Amino acid sequence: MENIIIFAPCAVFVITLLIQLGIFARTSELASLKAEMFEYVAKNYLSKDIYADNHKSLQEDLTQMRQDIADVKNLLITIVTKEQRQ
């Protein structure tokens, strides 16, 4: 009991200081923060489905580019070997 009497003013001071500094959030502040976070996420991030579709499309494009490069390489090799035979 003596400890409570000694430390109660300190506890009241700390709680008052935290309230004045705005450490504790109110419901209205949390609601506005939640709305801001949803807006930020919607603006700056993609959904998983859109990411997966874009990733698949990119992989298909890279595969097609590799195939095209291989075709060009084979064509060049054919041209060079024909010139060397002549």
PDB file of C-alpha atoms in Angstrom:
ATOM      1  CA  MET A   1       0.000   0.000   0.000  1.00  0.00           C
ATOM      2  CA  GLU A   2       2.872   2.333   0.759  1.00  0.00           C
ATOM      3  CA  ASN A   3       4.294   1.737  -2.724  1.00  0.00           C
ATOM      4  CA  ILE A   4       0.986   2.750  -4.318  1.00  0.00           C
ATOM      5  CA  ILE A   5       0.950   5.994  -2.346  1.00  0.00           C
ATOM      6  CA  ILE A   6       4.540   6.732  -3.341  1.00  0.00           C
ATOM      7  CA  PHE A   7       4.252   5.911  -7.039  1.00  0.00           C
ATOM      8  CA  ALA A   8       0.672   7.089  -7.737  1.00  0.00           C
ATOM      9  CA  PRO A   9       1.663  10.717  -8.488  1.00  0.00           C
ATOM     10  CA  CYS A  10       4.343   9.487 -10.912  1.00  0.00           C
ATOM     11  CA  ALA A  11       1.835   7.226 -12.669  1.00  0.00           C
ATOM     12  CA  VAL A  12      -0.688  10.056 -12.952  1.00  0.00           C
ATOM     13  CA  PHE A  13       2.023  12.338 -14.322  1.00  0.00           C
ATOM     14  CA  VAL A  14       3.106   9.770 -16.954  1.00  0.00           C
ATOM     15  CA  ILE A  15      -0.483   9.073 -18.055  1.00  0.00           C
ATOM     16  CA  THR A  16      -1.214  12.814 -18.291  1.00  0.00           C
ATOM     17  CA  LEU A  17       1.958  13.357 -20.305  1.00  0.00           C
ATOM     18  CA  LEU A  18       1.065  10.555 -22.715  1.00  0.00           C
ATOM     19  CA  ILE A  19      -2.418  11.956 -23.234  1.00  0.00           C
ATOM     20  CA  GLN A  20      -1.055  15.464 -23.885  1.00  0.00           C
ATOM     21  CA  LEU A  21       1.499  14.132 -26.397  1.00  0.00           C
ATOM     22  CA  GLY A  22      -1.264  12.347 -28.267  1.00  0.00           C
ATOM     23  CA  ILE A  23       0.088   8.842 -27.794  1.00  0.00           C
ATOM     24  CA  PHE A  24      -3.392   7.418 -27.335  1.00  0.00           C
ATOM     25  CA  ALA A  25      -5.538   7.523 -30.452  1.00  0.00           C
ATOM     26  CA  ARG A  26      -9.243   8.229 -30.476  1.00  0.00           C
ATOM     27  CA  THR A  27     -11.784   6.295 -32.528  1.00  0.00           C
ATOM     28  CA  SER A  28     -12.321   9.135 -34.998  1.00  0.00           C
ATOM     29  CA  GLU A  29      -8.556   9.458 -35.536  1.00  0.00           C
ATOM     30  CA  LEU A  30      -8.256   5.729 -36.127  1.00  0.00           C
ATOM     31  CA  ALA A  31     -11.113   5.789 -38.641  1.00  0.00           C
ATOM     32  CA  SER A  32      -9.522   8.607 -40.633  1.00  0.00           C
ATOM     33  CA  LEU A  33      -6.144   6.867 -40.504  1.00  0.00           C
ATOM     34  CA  LYS A  34      -7.756   3.658 -41.722  1.00  0.00           C
ATOM     35  CA  ALA A  35      -9.342   5.498 -44.654  1.00  0.00           C
ATOM     36  CA  GLU A  36      -6.009   7.110 -45.552  1.00  0.00           C
ATOM     37  CA  MET A  37      -4.245   3.754 -45.412  1.00  0.00           C
ATOM     38  CA  PHE A  38      -6.828   2.108 -47.693  1.00  0.00           C
ATOM     39  CA  GLU A  39      -6.491   4.975 -50.161  1.00  0.00           C
ATOM     40  CA  TYR A  40      -2.686   4.732 -50.100  1.00  0.00           C
ATOM     41  CA  VAL A  41      -2.695   0.960 -50.579  1.00  0.00           C
ATOM     42  CA  ALA A  42      -5.208   1.146 -53.433  1.00  0.00           C
ATOM     43  CA  LYS A  43      -3.124   3.826 -55.146  1.00  0.00           C
ATOM     44  CA  ASN A  44       0.350   2.314 -54.688  1.00  0.00           C
ATOM     45  CA  TYR A  45      -0.090  -1.467 -54.699  1.00  0.00           C
ATOM     46  CA  LEU A  46      -1.519  -4.092 -57.045  1.00  0.00           C
ATOM     47  CA  SER A  47      -3.787  -6.947 -56.215  1.00  0.00           C
ATOM     48  CA  LYS A  48      -2.348 -10.439 -56.279  1.00  0.00           C
ATOM     49  CA  ASP A  49      -4.441 -11.416 -59.323  1.00  0.00           C
ATOM     50  CA  ILE A  50      -3.280  -8.447 -61.405  1.00  0.00           C
ATOM     51  CA  TYR A  51       0.327  -9.131 -60.421  1.00  0.00           C
ATOM     52  CA  ALA A  52       0.005 -12.807 -61.375  1.00  0.00           C
ATOM     53  CA  ASP A  53      -1.527 -11.929 -64.764  1.00  0.00           C
ATOM     54  CA  ASN A  54       1.181  -9.376 -65.518  1.00  0.00           C
ATOM     55  CA  HIS A  55       3.917 -11.748 -64.388  1.00  0.00           C
ATOM     56  CA  LYS A  56       2.574 -14.521 -66.611  1.00  0.00           C
ATOM     57  CA  SER A  57       2.384 -12.131 -69.566  1.00  0.00           C
ATOM     58  CA  LEU A  58       5.946 -10.971 -68.951  1.00  0.00           C
ATOM     59  CA  GLN A  59       7.193 -14.562 -68.799  1.00  0.00           C
ATOM     60  CA  GLU A  60       5.457 -15.338 -72.098  1.00  0.00           C
ATOM     61  CA  ASP A  61       7.011 -12.257 -73.709  1.00  0.00           C
ATOM     62  CA  LEU A  62      10.483 -13.252 -72.487  1.00  0.00           C
ATOM     63  CA  THR A  63      10.016 -16.768 -73.839  1.00  0.00           C
ATOM     64  CA  GLN A  64       8.982 -15.362 -77.211  1.00  0.00           C
ATOM     65  CA  MET A  65      11.988 -13.012 -77.226  1.00  0.00           C
ATOM     66  CA  ARG A  66      14.344 -15.917 -76.470  1.00  0.00           C
ATOM     67  CA  GLN A  67      12.817 -17.883 -79.332  1.00  0.00           C
ATOM     68  CA  ASP A  68      13.170 -14.925 -81.693  1.00  0.00           C
ATOM     69  CA  ILE A  69      16.803 -14.437 -80.685  1.00  0.00           C
ATOM     70  CA  ALA A  70      17.487 -18.133 -81.249  1.00  0.00           C
ATOM     71  CA  ASP A  71      15.879 -17.890 -84.707  1.00  0.00           C
ATOM     72  CA  VAL A  72      18.016 -14.873 -85.629  1.00  0.00           C
ATOM     73  CA  LYS A  73      21.136 -16.623 -84.331  1.00  0.00           C
ATOM     74  CA  ASN A  74      20.374 -19.728 -86.409  1.00  0.00           C
ATOM     75  CA  LEU A  75      19.745 -17.571 -89.476  1.00  0.00           C
ATOM     76  CA  LEU A  76      23.062 -15.762 -89.032  1.00  0.00           C
ATOM     77  CA  ILE A  77      24.898 -19.053 -88.565  1.00  0.00           C
ATOM     78  CA  THR A  78      23.321 -20.367 -91.767  1.00  0.00           C
ATOM     79  CA  ILE A  79      24.333 -17.244 -93.706  1.00  0.00           C
ATOM     80  CA  VAL A  80      27.894 -17.347 -92.390  1.00  0.00           C
ATOM     81  CA  THR A  81      28.320 -21.051 -93.146  1.00  0.00           C
ATOM     82  CA  LYS A  82      26.957 -20.570 -96.703  1.00  0.00           C
ATOM     83  CA  GLU A  83      29.446 -17.732 -97.303  1.00  0.00           C
ATOM     84  CA  GLN A  84      32.325 -19.816 -95.995  1.00  0.00           C
ATOM     85  CA  ARG A  85      31.452 -22.685 -98.404  1.00  0.00           C
ATOM     86  CA  GLN A  86      31.579 -20.384-101.400  1.00  0.00           C
TER      87      GLN A  86
END
